[in-house]
mmCIF file of C-alpha atoms and ligand atoms in Angstrom:
data_model
loop_
_atom_site.group_PDB
_atom_site.id
_atom_site.type_symbol
_atom_site.label_atom_id
_atom_site.label_comp_id
_atom_site.label_asym_id
_atom_site.label_seq_id
_atom_site.Cartn_x
_atom_site.Cartn_y
_atom_site.Cartn_z
ATOM 1 C CA MET A 1 56.963 128.252 42.998
ATOM 2 C CA LYS A 2 60.241 129.187 40.667
ATOM 3 C CA LYS A 3 60.823 126.858 38.544
ATOM 4 C CA ARG A 4 64.852 126.490 38.425
ATOM 5 C CA SER A 5 67.640 124.985 36.702
ATOM 6 C CA VAL A 6 68.576 121.935 38.587
ATOM 7 C CA VAL A 7 72.057 120.735 39.561
ATOM 8 C CA CYS A 8 72.925 116.612 39.285
ATOM 9 C CA GLY A 9 74.867 114.067 39.063
ATOM 10 C CA ILE A 10 78.419 116.321 41.302
ATOM 11 C CA SER A 11 81.584 114.203 40.219
ATOM 12 C CA SER A 12 85.427 115.065 39.815
ATOM 13 C CA PHE A 13 88.132 113.693 39.314
ATOM 14 C CA LEU A 14 91.850 114.148 40.444
ATOM 15 C CA PRO A 15 94.839 112.235 38.546
ATOM 16 C CA GLU A 16 97.248 109.806 40.514
ATOM 17 C CA ASN A 17 100.102 111.443 40.484
ATOM 18 C CA THR A 18 100.864 113.865 43.125
ATOM 19 C CA LEU A 19 103.131 116.506 44.149
ATOM 20 C CA THR A 20 103.883 117.550 47.855
ATOM 21 C CA ASN A 21 105.235 121.048 49.201
ATOM 22 C CA PHE A 22 108.112 118.451 50.488
ATOM 23 C CA ASP A 23 108.223 117.765 46.657
ATOM 24 C CA LEU A 24 108.358 121.791 45.712
ATOM 25 C CA GLU A 25 111.300 122.247 48.523
ATOM 26 C CA LYS A 26 113.868 120.051 46.272
ATOM 27 C CA ILE A 27 112.651 122.149 42.652
ATOM 28 C CA VAL A 28 113.060 125.837 43.907
ATOM 29 C CA ASP A 29 114.097 127.618 46.866
ATOM 30 C CA THR A 30 111.412 127.624 49.485
ATOM 31 C CA SER A 31 109.714 125.717 52.505
ATOM 32 C CA ASP A 32 107.038 123.714 53.348
ATOM 33 C CA GLU A 33 105.774 125.876 56.745
ATOM 34 C CA TRP A 34 106.160 129.220 54.212
ATOM 35 C CA ILE A 35 103.725 127.093 51.532
ATOM 36 C CA THR A 36 101.217 126.475 54.111
ATOM 37 C CA THR A 37 101.594 129.362 56.148
ATOM 38 C CA ARG A 38 101.645 131.602 53.345
ATOM 39 C CA THR A 39 98.343 129.375 51.056
ATOM 40 C CA GLY A 40 97.127 126.952 53.125
ATOM 41 C CA ILE A 41 98.220 124.237 50.594
ATOM 42 C CA LYS A 42 100.382 120.851 51.325
ATOM 43 C CA THR A 43 99.549 118.663 48.312
ATOM 44 C CA ARG A 44 98.474 118.842 44.982
ATOM 45 C CA HIS A 45 97.523 116.784 41.726
ATOM 46 C CA VAL A 46 99.050 117.034 38.428
ATOM 47 C CA VAL A 47 98.511 115.311 35.293
ATOM 48 C CA GLY A 48 100.716 112.464 34.103
ATOM 49 C CA ASP A 49 102.282 112.292 30.646
ATOM 50 C CA SER A 50 100.108 112.355 27.940
ATOM 51 C CA GLN A 51 96.844 113.721 29.970
ATOM 52 C CA TYR A 52 94.881 116.601 28.613
ATOM 53 C CA VAL A 53 92.222 118.495 29.878
ATOM 54 C CA HIS A 54 90.434 116.549 28.042
ATOM 55 C CA ASP A 55 90.937 113.482 29.144
ATOM 56 C CA ILE A 56 90.373 113.771 33.003
ATOM 57 C CA SER A 57 87.095 115.299 31.846
ATOM 58 C CA VAL A 58 85.998 112.407 30.777
ATOM 59 C CA LYS A 59 86.972 111.288 33.846
ATOM 60 C CA SER A 60 84.744 113.241 35.789
ATOM 61 C CA ALA A 61 81.746 113.613 33.497
ATOM 62 C CA GLN A 62 81.238 109.367 33.105
ATOM 63 C CA THR A 63 80.771 109.548 36.936
ATOM 64 C CA THR A 64 78.276 112.466 36.408
ATOM 65 C CA LEU A 65 76.478 110.585 33.950
ATOM 66 C CA GLU A 66 76.208 107.580 36.212
ATOM 67 C CA ARG A 67 74.791 110.076 39.334
ATOM 68 C CA ALA A 68 72.840 111.518 37.402
ATOM 69 C CA GLN A 69 70.870 108.627 35.192
ATOM 70 C CA ILE A 70 71.406 110.308 32.010
ATOM 71 C CA THR A 71 72.548 108.334 28.849
ATOM 72 C CA PRO A 72 75.164 109.984 26.611
ATOM 73 C CA GLU A 73 72.280 110.959 23.817
ATOM 74 C CA MET A 74 70.361 112.231 26.277
ATOM 75 C CA ILE A 75 72.718 115.444 26.115
ATOM 76 C CA ASP A 76 71.935 118.013 24.164
ATOM 77 C CA CYS A 77 75.066 120.613 25.742
ATOM 78 C CA VAL A 78 78.798 120.054 26.410
ATOM 79 C CA LEU A 79 80.148 122.852 28.760
ATOM 80 C CA VAL A 80 84.026 123.174 29.016
ATOM 81 C CA ALA A 81 85.190 125.855 31.416
ATOM 82 C CA THR A 82 89.123 125.512 30.719
ATOM 83 C CA THR A 83 92.145 127.930 29.953
ATOM 84 C CA THR A 84 93.879 124.614 29.845
ATOM 85 C CA SER A 85 93.208 122.735 26.407
ATOM 86 C CA GLU A 86 95.475 120.678 25.042
ATOM 87 C CA LYS A 87 95.061 122.665 21.867
ATOM 88 C CA ARG A 88 94.212 126.115 20.831
ATOM 89 C CA CYS A 89 91.406 124.466 18.711
ATOM 90 C CA PRO A 90 89.253 122.219 18.693
ATOM 91 C CA SER A 91 87.450 123.092 21.954
ATOM 92 C CA SER A 92 88.064 120.640 24.902
ATOM 93 C CA ALA A 93 84.279 120.254 24.626
ATOM 94 C CA ALA A 94 84.213 118.884 21.682
ATOM 95 C CA ARG A 95 86.768 116.412 21.872
ATOM 96 C CA VAL A 96 84.589 115.595 25.101
ATOM 97 C CA GLN A 97 81.575 115.559 23.185
ATOM 98 C CA ASP A 98 83.190 112.608 20.831
ATOM 99 C CA MET A 99 84.485 110.595 23.925
ATOM 100 C CA ILE A 100 81.663 110.099 26.009
ATOM 101 C CA GLY A 101 79.168 109.754 22.442
ATOM 102 C CA ALA A 102 77.630 112.387 22.837
ATOM 103 C CA LYS A 103 76.467 112.862 19.652
ATOM 104 C CA ASN A 104 73.016 115.051 20.144
ATOM 105 C CA ALA A 105 75.133 117.730 21.949
ATOM 106 C CA PHE A 106 77.047 120.931 20.954
ATOM 107 C CA ALA A 107 80.304 121.645 22.186
ATOM 108 C CA PHE A 108 81.947 124.596 23.255
ATOM 109 C CA ASP A 109 84.535 126.124 26.037
ATOM 110 C CA ILE A 110 84.575 129.179 28.224
ATOM 111 C CA GLN A 111 86.947 130.390 28.458
ATOM 112 C CA ALA A 112 86.679 132.770 32.323
ATOM 113 C CA ALA A 113 89.841 131.568 33.996
ATOM 114 C CA CYS A 114 89.041 130.436 37.879
ATOM 115 C CA SER A 115 85.484 131.668 36.893
ATOM 116 C CA GLY A 116 84.501 129.346 34.645
ATOM 117 C CA PHE A 117 81.952 126.940 36.480
ATOM 118 C CA ILE A 118 80.110 129.288 37.526
ATOM 119 C CA TYR A 119 80.284 131.600 34.153
ATOM 120 C CA GLY A 120 79.010 127.840 32.725
ATOM 121 C CA LEU A 121 76.754 127.386 35.366
ATOM 122 C CA ALA A 122 74.973 131.404 34.175
ATOM 123 C CA ILE A 123 74.760 129.544 30.694
ATOM 124 C CA ALA A 124 73.798 126.626 31.414
ATOM 125 C CA ASP A 125 71.039 128.266 33.166
ATOM 126 C CA SER A 126 69.991 130.108 30.509
ATOM 127 C CA PHE A 127 69.965 127.660 27.612
ATOM 128 C CA ILE A 128 67.573 125.404 30.061
ATOM 129 C CA LYS A 129 65.402 128.783 30.867
ATOM 130 C CA SER A 130 65.031 129.352 26.948
ATOM 131 C CA GLU A 131 64.277 125.781 26.075
ATOM 132 C CA THR A 132 66.949 125.500 24.618
ATOM 133 C CA CYS A 133 68.244 122.656 26.126
ATOM 134 C CA LYS A 134 67.111 120.074 28.561
ATOM 135 C CA ASN A 135 69.900 118.126 29.811
ATOM 136 C CA ILE A 136 73.742 120.022 30.102
ATOM 137 C CA LEU A 137 77.309 118.783 30.751
ATOM 138 C CA LEU A 138 79.125 121.344 32.676
ATOM 139 C CA ILE A 139 82.721 120.635 33.227
ATOM 140 C CA GLY A 140 85.336 122.392 35.173
ATOM 141 C CA ALA A 141 88.906 121.629 34.371
ATOM 142 C CA ASP A 142 92.363 122.652 34.717
ATOM 143 C CA THR A 143 95.633 121.211 34.042
ATOM 144 C CA LEU A 144 97.331 124.517 35.254
ATOM 145 C CA THR A 145 100.882 122.442 35.954
ATOM 146 C CA LEU A 146 101.544 122.610 32.013
ATOM 147 C CA PHE A 147 101.500 126.333 32.077
ATOM 148 C CA THR A 148 103.532 126.857 35.724
ATOM 149 C CA ASP A 149 107.685 127.788 35.704
ATOM 150 C CA TRP A 150 108.802 125.832 37.698
ATOM 151 C CA THR A 151 111.790 127.633 38.312
ATOM 152 C CA ASP A 152 109.482 130.782 39.599
ATOM 153 C CA ARG A 153 108.693 129.587 43.675
ATOM 154 C CA SER A 154 105.947 132.728 43.169
ATOM 155 C CA THR A 155 103.333 130.322 41.236
ATOM 156 C CA CYS A 156 104.749 127.186 40.881
ATOM 157 C CA ILE A 157 103.829 126.275 44.497
ATOM 158 C CA LEU A 158 99.878 127.305 43.982
ATOM 159 C CA PHE A 159 98.698 125.421 41.072
ATOM 160 C CA GLY A 160 97.222 122.016 40.811
ATOM 161 C CA ASP A 161 95.355 119.923 38.158
ATOM 162 C CA GLY A 162 91.860 118.083 38.264
ATOM 163 C CA ALA A 163 87.972 118.488 36.870
ATOM 164 C CA GLY A 164 84.720 118.252 38.094
ATOM 165 C CA SER A 165 81.533 117.803 36.464
ATOM 166 C CA CYS A 166 77.656 117.844 36.720
ATOM 167 C CA ILE A 167 74.511 118.306 34.830
ATOM 168 C CA VAL A 168 71.912 120.831 34.371
ATOM 169 C CA ARG A 169 68.643 119.613 33.651
ATOM 170 C CA ALA A 170 65.290 121.285 33.183
ATOM 171 C CA PRO A 171 63.244 121.703 35.895
ATOM 172 C CA THR A 172 60.529 119.283 37.235
ATOM 173 C CA GLU A 173 57.466 120.135 37.752
ATOM 174 C CA GLY A 174 57.349 120.792 42.364
ATOM 175 C CA ASP A 175 60.388 120.860 42.518
ATOM 176 C CA ASP A 176 61.860 123.898 44.302
ATOM 177 C CA ARG A 177 65.791 122.542 43.843
ATOM 178 C CA GLY A 178 68.230 124.734 41.117
ATOM 179 C CA ILE A 179 69.987 127.749 40.373
ATOM 180 C CA VAL A 180 68.681 130.528 42.455
ATOM 181 C CA THR A 181 70.865 133.181 40.895
ATOM 182 C CA THR A 182 74.285 134.060 39.454
ATOM 183 C CA LYS A 183 75.924 137.040 38.927
ATOM 184 C CA LEU A 184 79.244 137.352 36.344
ATOM 185 C CA TYR A 185 81.533 140.131 36.282
ATOM 186 C CA SER A 186 84.432 141.204 34.269
ATOM 187 C CA ASP A 187 86.908 144.407 34.607
ATOM 188 C CA GLY A 188 89.442 143.984 31.620
ATOM 189 C CA SER A 189 91.453 147.152 32.774
ATOM 190 C CA LYS A 190 93.279 144.503 35.292
ATOM 191 C CA HIS A 191 93.716 141.835 32.702
ATOM 192 C CA ASP A 192 97.493 142.258 33.796
ATOM 193 C CA LEU A 193 96.905 141.182 36.841
ATOM 194 C CA ILE A 194 97.229 137.417 35.961
ATOM 195 C CA THR A 195 98.621 136.504 32.596
ATOM 196 C CA ILE A 196 99.377 132.954 30.518
ATOM 197 C CA GLU A 197 101.056 134.505 27.492
ATOM 198 C CA ASN A 198 100.723 132.893 23.950
ATOM 199 C CA SER A 199 103.771 131.819 23.022
ATOM 200 C CA GLU A 200 103.123 129.759 20.383
ATOM 201 C CA LYS A 201 104.329 131.446 17.352
ATOM 202 C CA ASN A 202 108.112 131.262 19.651
ATOM 203 C CA CYS A 203 107.357 127.517 19.570
ATOM 204 C CA PHE A 204 107.444 127.140 23.493
ATOM 205 C CA ARG A 205 104.451 127.504 26.288
ATOM 206 C CA GLY A 206 103.821 130.465 28.120
ATOM 207 C CA TYR A 207 103.816 130.611 32.200
ATOM 208 C CA MET A 208 101.096 131.489 34.008
ATOM 209 C CA THR A 209 102.452 135.217 36.042
ATOM 210 C CA MET A 210 100.268 136.886 38.799
ATOM 211 C CA ARG A 211 100.862 139.849 40.680
ATOM 212 C CA GLY A 212 99.768 138.230 44.134
ATOM 213 C CA GLN A 213 99.123 140.845 46.788
ATOM 214 C CA ALA A 214 96.856 142.857 43.909
ATOM 215 C CA VAL A 215 94.970 139.805 43.455
ATOM 216 C CA PHE A 216 94.674 138.854 47.187
ATOM 217 C CA LYS A 217 93.239 142.224 47.654
ATOM 218 C CA CYS A 218 90.790 141.485 44.494
ATOM 219 C CA GLY A 219 89.978 137.976 45.969
ATOM 220 C CA ILE A 220 89.075 139.788 49.054
ATOM 221 C CA GLU A 221 86.798 142.739 47.976
ATOM 222 C CA ASN A 222 85.519 141.073 44.739
ATOM 223 C CA MET A 223 84.457 138.099 45.755
ATOM 224 C CA TYR A 224 83.117 139.858 49.010
ATOM 225 C CA GLN A 225 80.906 142.207 47.145
ATOM 226 C CA ALA A 226 79.556 139.146 44.139
ATOM 227 C CA MET A 227 78.231 137.296 47.649
ATOM 228 C CA VAL A 228 76.716 140.369 48.975
ATOM 229 C CA ASP A 229 74.943 140.745 45.344
ATOM 230 C CA VAL A 230 73.502 137.511 44.961
ATOM 231 C CA LEU A 231 71.944 137.381 48.439
ATOM 232 C CA GLU A 232 70.324 140.795 48.158
ATOM 233 C CA GLN A 233 68.991 139.962 44.633
ATOM 234 C CA THR A 234 67.621 137.278 46.783
ATOM 235 C CA ASN A 235 66.598 138.502 49.776
ATOM 236 C CA MET A 236 68.592 136.525 51.394
ATOM 237 C CA THR A 237 71.182 136.530 54.079
ATOM 238 C CA PHE A 238 74.222 134.488 54.998
ATOM 239 C CA ASP A 239 71.808 133.231 57.664
ATOM 240 C CA ASP A 240 69.917 131.210 54.674
ATOM 241 C CA ILE A 241 73.175 129.816 52.986
ATOM 242 C CA ASP A 242 74.142 126.430 54.543
ATOM 243 C CA TRP A 243 77.392 126.456 52.827
ATOM 244 C CA ILE A 244 80.074 128.357 51.004
ATOM 245 C CA VAL A 245 82.105 127.207 48.814
ATOM 246 C CA PRO A 246 84.380 129.357 46.962
ATOM 247 C CA HIS A 247 87.106 128.879 44.457
ATOM 248 C CA GLN A 248 90.261 127.720 46.140
ATOM 249 C CA ALA A 249 93.040 130.270 45.259
ATOM 250 C CA ASN A 250 94.704 130.970 48.995
ATOM 251 C CA LYS A 251 93.556 130.277 52.300
ATOM 252 C CA ARG A 252 94.274 132.972 53.778
ATOM 253 C CA ILE A 253 91.968 135.328 51.034
ATOM 254 C CA PHE A 254 88.409 133.455 53.001
ATOM 255 C CA ASP A 255 90.353 134.134 56.745
ATOM 256 C CA SER A 256 90.720 138.081 55.929
ATOM 257 C CA MET A 257 87.294 137.632 54.584
ATOM 258 C CA HIS A 258 86.028 136.665 57.902
ATOM 259 C CA LYS A 259 88.329 139.273 59.648
ATOM 260 C CA ILE A 260 87.226 142.100 57.556
ATOM 261 C CA LYS A 261 84.198 141.316 56.564
ATOM 262 C CA GLY A 262 82.572 138.918 58.851
ATOM 263 C CA ILE A 263 81.465 135.585 56.750
ATOM 264 C CA PRO A 264 80.816 132.544 58.727
ATOM 265 C CA ILE A 265 84.057 130.878 58.318
ATOM 266 C CA GLU A 266 82.285 127.840 59.494
ATOM 267 C CA LYS A 267 80.385 127.970 56.958
ATOM 268 C CA VAL A 268 83.250 127.880 54.484
ATOM 269 C CA ILE A 269 84.082 124.543 52.588
ATOM 270 C CA LEU A 270 88.037 124.521 52.297
ATOM 271 C CA THR A 271 89.588 121.935 50.082
ATOM 272 C CA ILE A 272 92.937 123.658 49.539
ATOM 273 C CA ASP A 273 95.241 122.111 51.576
ATOM 274 C CA HIS A 274 94.958 118.750 49.140
ATOM 275 C CA HIS A 275 93.990 120.009 46.002
ATOM 276 C CA ALA A 276 95.911 123.302 45.418
ATOM 277 C CA ASN A 277 94.365 126.380 43.172
ATOM 278 C CA THR A 278 92.866 124.251 40.051
ATOM 279 C CA SER A 279 91.227 127.114 38.630
ATOM 280 C CA SER A 280 87.757 126.003 37.060
ATOM 281 C CA ALA A 281 88.138 122.342 39.066
ATOM 282 C CA SER A 282 88.134 124.114 42.272
ATOM 283 C CA ILE A 283 84.655 124.402 42.818
ATOM 284 C CA PRO A 284 83.180 120.896 41.758
ATOM 285 C CA LEU A 285 85.939 119.300 43.528
ATOM 286 C CA ALA A 286 85.303 120.871 46.885
ATOM 287 C CA LEU A 287 81.541 120.812 46.537
ATOM 288 C CA ASP A 288 81.778 116.962 44.908
ATOM 289 C CA GLU A 289 83.879 116.098 47.876
ATOM 290 C CA ALA A 290 81.974 117.600 50.791
ATOM 291 C CA ILE A 291 78.754 116.027 49.586
ATOM 292 C CA ASN A 292 80.793 112.780 49.851
ATOM 293 C CA SER A 293 81.781 113.267 52.817
ATOM 294 C CA GLY A 294 78.264 113.709 54.197
ATOM 295 C CA LYS A 295 79.125 117.335 55.162
ATOM 296 C CA VAL A 296 76.615 118.816 52.181
ATOM 297 C CA ARG A 297 72.887 116.997 51.357
ATOM 298 C CA GLN A 298 69.922 117.314 49.690
ATOM 299 C CA GLY A 299 67.996 120.579 49.741
ATOM 300 C CA ASP A 300 71.064 122.556 51.127
ATOM 301 C CA THR A 301 71.468 125.850 49.471
ATOM 302 C CA VAL A 302 75.211 126.138 48.746
ATOM 303 C CA MET A 303 76.725 130.282 47.737
ATOM 304 C CA LEU A 304 79.491 129.095 45.130
ATOM 305 C CA THR A 305 82.345 132.723 44.154
ATOM 306 C CA ALA A 306 85.708 132.817 42.081
ATOM 307 C CA LEU A 307 88.107 134.923 40.744
ATOM 308 C CA GLY A 308 90.341 134.781 38.429
ATOM 309 C CA ALA A 309 92.060 135.928 35.871
ATOM 310 C CA GLY A 310 90.665 139.275 32.942
ATOM 311 C CA ILE A 311 89.876 140.015 35.467
ATOM 312 C CA VAL A 312 86.778 138.155 35.835
ATOM 313 C CA TRP A 313 84.634 137.477 38.949
ATOM 314 C CA SER A 314 81.351 135.668 39.920
ATOM 315 C CA ALA A 315 78.699 134.185 42.757
ATOM 316 C CA ALA A 316 75.739 131.696 43.064
ATOM 317 C CA ILE A 317 73.458 130.529 44.925
ATOM 318 C CA VAL A 318 72.342 126.718 44.189
ATOM 319 C CA LYS A 319 69.713 124.755 46.290
ATOM 320 C CA LEU A 320 70.867 121.471 45.902
HETATM 321 N N1 LIG B 1 108.793 129.996 49.204
HETATM 322 C C1 LIG B 1 109.775 131.314 50.443
HETATM 323 N N2 LIG B 1 109.201 132.396 49.456
HETATM 324 C C2 LIG B 1 108.483 133.144 49.107
HETATM 325 C C3 LIG B 1 107.757 131.748 47.680
HETATM 326 C C4 LIG B 1 107.787 131.025 48.196
HETATM 327 N N3 LIG B 1 107.336 129.831 47.859
HETATM 328 N N4 LIG B 1 107.507 132.949 47.302
HETATM 329 C C5 LIG B 1 107.091 134.069 47.688
HETATM 330 N N5 LIG B 1 108.312 134.168 48.533
HETATM 331 C C6 LIG B 1 109.111 135.162 49.163
HETATM 332 C C7 LIG B 1 108.638 136.317 48.102
HETATM 333 O O1 LIG B 1 110.087 136.270 46.947
HETATM 334 C C8 LIG B 1 108.608 137.742 49.149
HETATM 335 O O2 LIG B 1 110.058 137.845 49.779
HETATM 336 P P1 LIG B 1 110.541 139.449 50.655
HETATM 337 O O3 LIG B 1 109.812 139.778 51.315
HETATM 338 O O4 LIG B 1 111.848 138.702 50.380
HETATM 339 O O5 LIG B 1 110.900 139.910 48.848
HETATM 340 C C9 LIG B 1 107.784 136.919 50.134
HETATM 341 O O6 LIG B 1 108.484 135.917 50.424
HETATM 342 C C10 LIG B 1 106.595 137.822 50.729
HETATM 343 O O7 LIG B 1 106.628 137.484 48.921
HETATM 344 P P2 LIG B 1 104.658 138.301 48.380
HETATM 345 O O8 LIG B 1 104.508 137.745 47.523
HETATM 346 O O9 LIG B 1 104.272 139.464 49.135
HETATM 347 O O10 LIG B 1 103.982 136.715 49.175
HETATM 348 P P3 LIG B 1 102.188 136.911 49.540
HETATM 349 O O11 LIG B 1 101.884 136.441 51.166
HETATM 350 O O12 LIG B 1 101.240 137.952 48.862
HETATM 351 O O13 LIG B 1 101.510 135.556 49.438
HETATM 352 C C11 LIG B 1 101.099 134.336 47.342
HETATM 353 C C12 LIG B 1 102.287 135.142 47.510
HETATM 354 C C13 LIG B 1 100.733 133.111 47.742
HETATM 355 C C14 LIG B 1 100.694 134.846 45.457
HETATM 356 C C15 LIG B 1 99.256 135.906 47.346
HETATM 357 O O14 LIG B 1 99.269 136.620 47.280
HETATM 358 C C16 LIG B 1 98.309 135.200 46.644
HETATM 359 O O15 LIG B 1 97.523 134.028 47.707
HETATM 360 N N6 LIG B 1 97.703 135.928 46.077
HETATM 361 C C17 LIG B 1 96.202 135.276 45.706
HETATM 362 C C18 LIG B 1 96.023 134.225 44.437
HETATM 363 C C19 LIG B 1 95.039 134.031 44.515
HETATM 364 O O16 LIG B 1 93.942 134.589 44.585
HETATM 365 N N7 LIG B 1 94.554 134.030 42.908
HETATM 366 C C20 LIG B 1 93.376 133.495 42.467
HETATM 367 C C21 LIG B 1 93.059 133.955 40.929
HETATM 368 S S1 LIG B 1 94.573 133.009 39.714
HETATM 369 C C22 LIG B 1 94.455 131.774 39.860
HETATM 370 O O17 LIG B 1 93.544 130.880 40.050
HETATM 371 C C23 LIG B 1 94.982 131.134 38.538
#
């Protein structure tokens, strides 16, 4: 039996404040009908004043530690996948390490946009397999609403804030649960499809800009190919997958993938209607909700896939 890095203690945290499509109708020239039919989004959570990536990360991490039954001292690495840290440096991971008292851990951020959580899984898996670490706290957290141009109706309707986390730990004898495989990709020639400019010299925050239709097409082609690649890599088919938990960018991406590529849509878990696009938090948020509702169970095999700015994309298969 292959030894795998075990994923446990999956949790998430959403900020209290919400912003509905009807609220957005009062800010920009849009409608609930347009947003719902074009994206599947109805509402989203947004951070409050002085609430940053490290704050929401800590909230999620505390639940993860309880669920995984490990103490902060047992963590030897803290990884935070994010593109929206409060500061360019120090990292959000270092802040989290201090705030939760993980005094034996090293810590760093992963900047892989919406693919950050899967990139984090791959990095954590390597640290576990090389026996560098035994217990890794992996967090995906983003506050894209702080980098949103609220006068741009083509982007400001898309994003929400949130955090999700898990422990990736060393395997125990006789346990076949864990990370089956991961695959990461990048195509920097498409770097201008999604950007947040660095405007710090001008003393203002850069805003998210996106060429939506081009990203939409990449979303279908690249995430589909990534899923096919990890299935081939493991001699599996979609029949062996219980659930597909994708990055939640637009409901229509998966409707189209079903129509064009024939992916089993009934296995796709979508929470975009009430989370919107929370970037690196979207997969653990969806996974946590699906586990809490009883839909996804221990022992299930889940396919994860994501695509974001870079562009960078990825897929992973995990037996929970
Ligand atoms: N309300 C009303 N009308 C709007 C709005 C709005 N909020 N936004 C755009 N429109 C209008 C446009 O002006 C345009 O009008 P026109 O035809 O008169 O010129 C029309 O709607 C169509 O605009 P499109 O941009 O073609 O709309 P589209 O159907 O492509 O939807 C969207 C835009 C939702 C951004 C879509 O392209 C998309 O989801 N792209 C993928 C996003 C993605 O996958 N992101 C993942 C990576 S990025 C990340 O996650 C951080």
